[in-house]
Every structure is written in C-alpha cells, then in structure tokens.
mmCIF file of C-alpha atoms and ligand atoms in Angstrom:
data_model
loop_
_atom_site.group_PDB
_atom_site.id
_atom_site.type_symbol
_atom_site.label_atom_id
_atom_site.label_comp_id
_atom_site.label_asym_id
_atom_site.label_seq_id
_atom_site.Cartn_x
_atom_site.Cartn_y
_atom_site.Cartn_z
ATOM 1 C CA UNK I 1 0.000 0.000 0.000
ATOM 2 C CA UNK I 2 1.461 3.363 -0.923
ATOM 3 C CA UNK I 3 0.850 6.625 0.891
ATOM 4 C CA UNK I 4 -1.906 7.690 -1.455
ATOM 5 C CA UNK I 5 -3.917 4.511 -0.946
ATOM 6 C CA UNK I 6 -3.726 4.915 2.815
ATOM 7 C CA UNK I 7 -4.924 8.495 2.562
ATOM 8 C CA UNK I 8 -7.876 7.546 0.354
ATOM 9 C CA UNK I 9 -8.701 4.733 2.754
ATOM 10 C CA UNK I 10 -8.761 7.154 5.659
ATOM 11 C CA UNK I 11 -10.939 9.590 3.772
ATOM 12 C CA UNK I 12 -13.394 6.854 2.846
ATOM 13 C CA UNK I 13 -13.617 5.441 6.352
ATOM 14 C CA UNK I 14 -14.230 8.987 7.585
ATOM 15 C CA UNK I 15 -17.074 9.394 5.118
ATOM 16 C CA UNK I 16 -18.657 6.108 6.077
ATOM 17 C CA UNK I 17 -18.299 6.852 9.775
ATOM 18 C CA UNK I 18 -20.084 10.173 9.450
ATOM 19 C CA UNK I 19 -22.761 8.616 7.300
ATOM 20 C CA UNK I 20 -23.386 5.898 9.853
ATOM 21 C CA UNK I 21 -23.744 8.495 12.585
ATOM 22 C CA UNK I 22 -26.430 10.368 10.650
ATOM 23 C CA UNK I 23 -28.942 7.530 10.642
ATOM 24 C CA UNK I 24 -30.019 4.875 13.108
ATOM 25 C CA UNK I 25 -31.791 1.615 12.414
ATOM 26 C CA UNK I 26 -33.771 -0.586 14.759
ATOM 27 C CA UNK I 27 -35.573 -3.459 13.130
ATOM 28 C CA UNK I 28 -37.898 -1.989 10.523
ATOM 29 C CA UNK I 29 -37.495 1.509 11.915
ATOM 30 C CA UNK I 30 -35.096 3.922 10.264
ATOM 31 C CA UNK I 31 -34.276 7.215 11.957
ATOM 32 C CA UNK I 32 -32.668 9.991 9.932
ATOM 33 C CA UNK I 33 -31.318 13.427 10.741
ATOM 34 C CA UNK I 34 -32.013 13.675 14.451
ATOM 35 C CA UNK I 35 -31.441 17.324 15.288
ATOM 36 C CA UNK I 36 -32.261 19.736 18.074
ATOM 37 C CA UNK I 37 -32.392 23.491 18.382
ATOM 38 C CA UNK I 38 -29.860 25.400 20.426
ATOM 39 C CA UNK I 39 -31.530 26.880 23.497
ATOM 40 C CA UNK I 40 -31.098 30.361 24.863
ATOM 41 C CA UNK I 41 -29.507 30.531 28.337
ATOM 42 C CA UNK I 42 -32.165 30.012 30.975
ATOM 43 C CA UNK I 43 -34.541 28.202 28.636
ATOM 44 C CA UNK I 44 -36.047 25.064 30.116
ATOM 45 C CA UNK I 45 -37.503 23.368 27.059
ATOM 46 C CA UNK I 46 -35.879 22.323 23.810
ATOM 47 C CA UNK I 47 -37.247 20.881 20.577
ATOM 48 C CA UNK I 48 -35.991 17.741 18.861
ATOM 49 C CA UNK I 49 -36.656 16.783 15.258
ATOM 50 C CA UNK I 50 -36.073 13.737 13.056
ATOM 51 C CA UNK I 51 -37.454 11.645 10.253
ATOM 52 C CA UNK I 52 -38.780 8.154 11.046
ATOM 53 C CA UNK I 53 -39.439 5.569 8.358
ATOM 54 C CA UNK I 54 -41.168 2.269 8.992
ATOM 55 C CA UNK I 55 -39.823 -0.164 6.390
ATOM 56 C CA UNK I 56 -41.765 -3.061 7.853
ATOM 57 C CA UNK I 57 -45.207 -4.453 7.136
ATOM 58 C CA UNK I 58 -46.584 -3.836 10.644
ATOM 59 C CA UNK I 59 -47.564 -0.479 12.092
ATOM 60 C CA UNK I 60 -45.404 0.823 14.896
ATOM 61 C CA UNK I 61 -45.694 3.665 17.343
ATOM 62 C CA UNK I 62 -43.268 6.043 19.003
ATOM 63 C CA UNK I 63 -44.446 5.748 22.586
ATOM 64 C CA UNK I 64 -41.769 7.462 24.617
ATOM 65 C CA UNK I 65 -38.598 9.539 24.719
ATOM 66 C CA UNK I 66 -36.075 9.981 27.490
ATOM 67 C CA UNK I 67 -32.742 11.741 27.853
ATOM 68 C CA UNK I 68 -30.220 12.330 30.612
ATOM 69 C CA UNK I 69 -30.329 15.984 29.618
ATOM 70 C CA UNK I 70 -34.001 16.455 30.405
ATOM 71 C CA UNK I 71 -36.143 15.573 33.394
ATOM 72 C CA UNK I 72 -38.790 14.382 30.951
ATOM 73 C CA UNK I 73 -39.533 14.426 27.255
ATOM 74 C CA UNK I 74 -42.824 14.400 25.400
ATOM 75 C CA UNK I 75 -43.998 13.975 21.854
ATOM 76 C CA UNK I 76 -45.794 17.167 20.862
ATOM 77 C CA UNK I 77 -47.860 18.351 17.990
ATOM 78 C CA UNK I 78 -47.824 22.013 17.070
ATOM 79 C CA UNK I 79 -50.834 23.442 15.371
ATOM 80 C CA UNK I 80 -52.403 26.809 14.695
ATOM 81 C CA UNK I 81 -55.820 27.439 16.246
ATOM 82 C CA UNK I 82 -57.443 30.841 15.639
ATOM 83 C CA UNK I 83 -54.052 32.260 14.725
ATOM 84 C CA UNK I 84 -52.409 31.095 17.932
ATOM 85 C CA UNK I 85 -49.753 28.424 17.805
ATOM 86 C CA UNK I 86 -50.328 25.761 20.380
ATOM 87 C CA UNK I 87 -48.450 22.638 21.323
ATOM 88 C CA UNK I 88 -49.937 19.664 22.984
ATOM 89 C CA UNK I 89 -48.725 16.225 23.903
ATOM 90 C CA UNK I 90 -49.671 13.484 21.476
ATOM 91 C CA UNK I 91 -51.798 11.032 23.438
ATOM 92 C CA UNK I 92 -51.108 7.334 23.152
ATOM 93 C CA UNK I 93 -47.929 7.744 21.118
ATOM 94 C CA UNK I 94 -47.156 8.844 17.578
ATOM 95 C CA UNK I 95 -48.256 6.292 14.973
ATOM 96 C CA UNK I 96 -45.597 5.234 12.459
ATOM 97 C CA UNK I 97 -47.685 3.236 9.956
ATOM 98 C CA UNK I 98 -46.088 0.440 7.931
ATOM 99 C CA UNK I 99 -44.315 1.728 4.835
ATOM 100 C CA UNK I 100 -44.633 5.359 5.838
ATOM 101 C CA UNK I 101 -42.263 8.172 6.735
ATOM 102 C CA UNK I 102 -43.232 10.554 9.519
ATOM 103 C CA UNK I 103 -41.378 13.833 9.820
ATOM 104 C CA UNK I 104 -40.884 15.553 13.139
ATOM 105 C CA UNK I 105 -40.098 19.131 12.195
ATOM 106 C CA UNK I 106 -40.582 22.710 13.377
ATOM 107 C CA UNK I 107 -44.257 23.613 13.089
ATOM 108 C CA UNK I 108 -45.459 20.020 13.310
ATOM 109 C CA UNK I 109 -44.693 17.007 15.412
ATOM 110 C CA UNK I 110 -41.611 17.339 17.601
ATOM 111 C CA UNK I 111 -39.962 15.966 20.672
ATOM 112 C CA UNK I 112 -40.096 18.357 23.590
ATOM 113 C CA UNK I 113 -37.294 18.039 26.088
ATOM 114 C CA UNK I 114 -38.633 19.437 29.369
ATOM 115 C CA UNK I 115 -36.810 20.771 32.423
ATOM 116 C CA UNK I 116 -33.429 20.863 30.717
ATOM 117 C CA UNK I 117 -30.772 21.778 33.298
ATOM 118 C CA UNK I 118 -28.069 22.775 30.800
ATOM 119 C CA UNK I 119 -29.462 24.453 27.666
ATOM 120 C CA UNK I 120 -28.463 22.682 24.458
ATOM 121 C CA UNK I 121 -25.531 24.395 22.754
ATOM 122 C CA UNK I 122 -24.928 24.534 19.031
ATOM 123 C CA UNK I 123 -22.503 21.832 17.903
ATOM 124 C CA UNK I 124 -23.019 19.443 20.780
ATOM 125 C CA UNK I 125 -24.767 16.101 20.711
ATOM 126 C CA UNK I 126 -27.744 15.275 22.888
ATOM 127 C CA UNK I 127 -28.269 11.593 23.528
ATOM 128 C CA UNK I 128 -31.793 10.329 23.889
ATOM 129 C CA UNK I 129 -33.631 7.024 23.859
ATOM 130 C CA UNK I 130 -36.685 6.693 21.659
ATOM 131 C CA UNK I 131 -39.006 3.851 22.556
ATOM 132 C CA UNK I 132 -41.135 2.233 19.892
ATOM 133 C CA UNK I 133 -43.987 -0.121 20.689
ATOM 134 C CA UNK I 134 -42.610 -2.849 18.393
ATOM 135 C CA UNK I 135 -38.998 -1.915 17.592
ATOM 136 C CA UNK I 136 -38.259 -1.222 21.262
ATOM 137 C CA UNK I 137 -35.761 1.314 22.617
ATOM 138 C CA UNK I 138 -33.442 3.056 20.156
ATOM 139 C CA UNK I 139 -30.493 5.256 21.112
ATOM 140 C CA UNK I 140 -30.414 8.436 19.067
ATOM 141 C CA UNK I 141 -27.855 11.249 18.942
ATOM 142 C CA UNK I 142 -29.417 14.634 18.279
ATOM 143 C CA UNK I 143 -27.086 17.133 16.651
ATOM 144 C CA UNK I 144 -27.713 20.600 18.023
ATOM 145 C CA UNK I 145 -28.027 23.248 15.335
ATOM 146 C CA UNK I 146 -28.589 26.987 15.603
ATOM 147 C CA UNK I 147 -31.380 28.518 17.654
ATOM 148 C CA UNK I 148 -34.628 28.744 15.742
ATOM 149 C CA UNK I 149 -37.094 31.590 15.703
ATOM 150 C CA UNK I 150 -40.029 29.181 15.568
ATOM 151 C CA UNK I 151 -39.587 27.858 19.098
ATOM 152 C CA UNK I 152 -38.650 31.015 20.963
ATOM 153 C CA UNK I 153 -41.646 32.929 19.646
ATOM 154 C CA UNK I 154 -44.116 30.304 20.660
ATOM 155 C CA UNK I 155 -42.897 29.192 24.059
ATOM 156 C CA UNK I 156 -45.157 31.650 25.831
ATOM 157 C CA UNK I 157 -48.124 30.204 23.987
ATOM 158 C CA UNK I 158 -47.385 26.622 24.881
ATOM 159 C CA UNK I 159 -50.408 24.681 25.858
ATOM 160 C CA UNK I 160 -49.131 22.107 28.279
ATOM 161 C CA UNK I 161 -52.490 20.560 29.028
ATOM 162 C CA UNK I 162 -52.429 16.808 28.991
ATOM 163 C CA UNK I 163 -54.933 15.023 26.855
ATOM 164 C CA UNK I 164 -57.355 12.880 28.811
HETATM 165 CU CU1 LIG C 201 -43.570 21.309 22.229
#
C-alpha cells in the first residue's frame, strides 16, 4: 500500500463513519437526521426533530422519549388554532404506519425536552432514547443546530395541558 492509498482509505472510512452516525436503524425503523435546536440561556424546554421511516409491514408507534439531559420528554404536535400556535402532547404515542415516513419538524410534530438543566448548545450532541412499541428502545444522537425563531416565539403560547 502506498501513501496515497492509505490516505484515500482514511478519507473513505471517515465518510462512512459520518454517514453511519447520521442515521439509526432498529428493526424496521429507520431514523434519519435527528437534530435539536440550540436553546437560549435560561430556557427550560428544547425541541428535537427527526425523520422516522417504517420499512416493515406492521404499524409501529413512538411511545416514549427519554434523555439524561431532560427531566422528561414528550412527543408534541404544534398546530395553529385561531391564529395562535399551540403545542400539545400526542396522546397514546405517535403512529408510524407500515411503509410510511413521519417527519418531526418545526411547526409540526416534535420531541419536547422538558426541564433541561443545561441548555443545548450549538454543535453538541444530545443523547436520547426513543421507545417504539414494536422496535423497542433506540439510542439516538441529536445534533444541536442553531437557535430557531419558531420555538422562541411560541414558548409563551405553549399549551401544556395533557390530553385525557
Ligand atoms: Cu412542544
């Protein structure tokens, strides 16, 4: 092996390593682009986003989320009612039907990390465990990106009422 081959090998392994880190698989469930928003100092809640694909032939459900960084985490749905943005917890888990891709993104479904002691900082990784009804627990690394306007403007309007 000459020097050039070694260098190319290193570059390729680097590419594959970063690609592997971007997506997580658990059984039929495929998780892509887990990312979170940077939080302003003093903020207690942070949003997490990702894309979930169910490649199987049985419906699954995202039933829970937990992280060492947050006292609790909920699956929320953001919607606009009479011009006011509200967020509420999704009751009974978020359905991930067979063969479908569900996007958790700003303005829609998202993971809400609650009671975060150390606000998420841009560039860091937040580890969390997503629990699916069928696929079971899945470790996911959320990459923290820049702070988003969407969350900060709506925090005061958050509707934290629990569905019955
Ligand atoms: Cu929320």
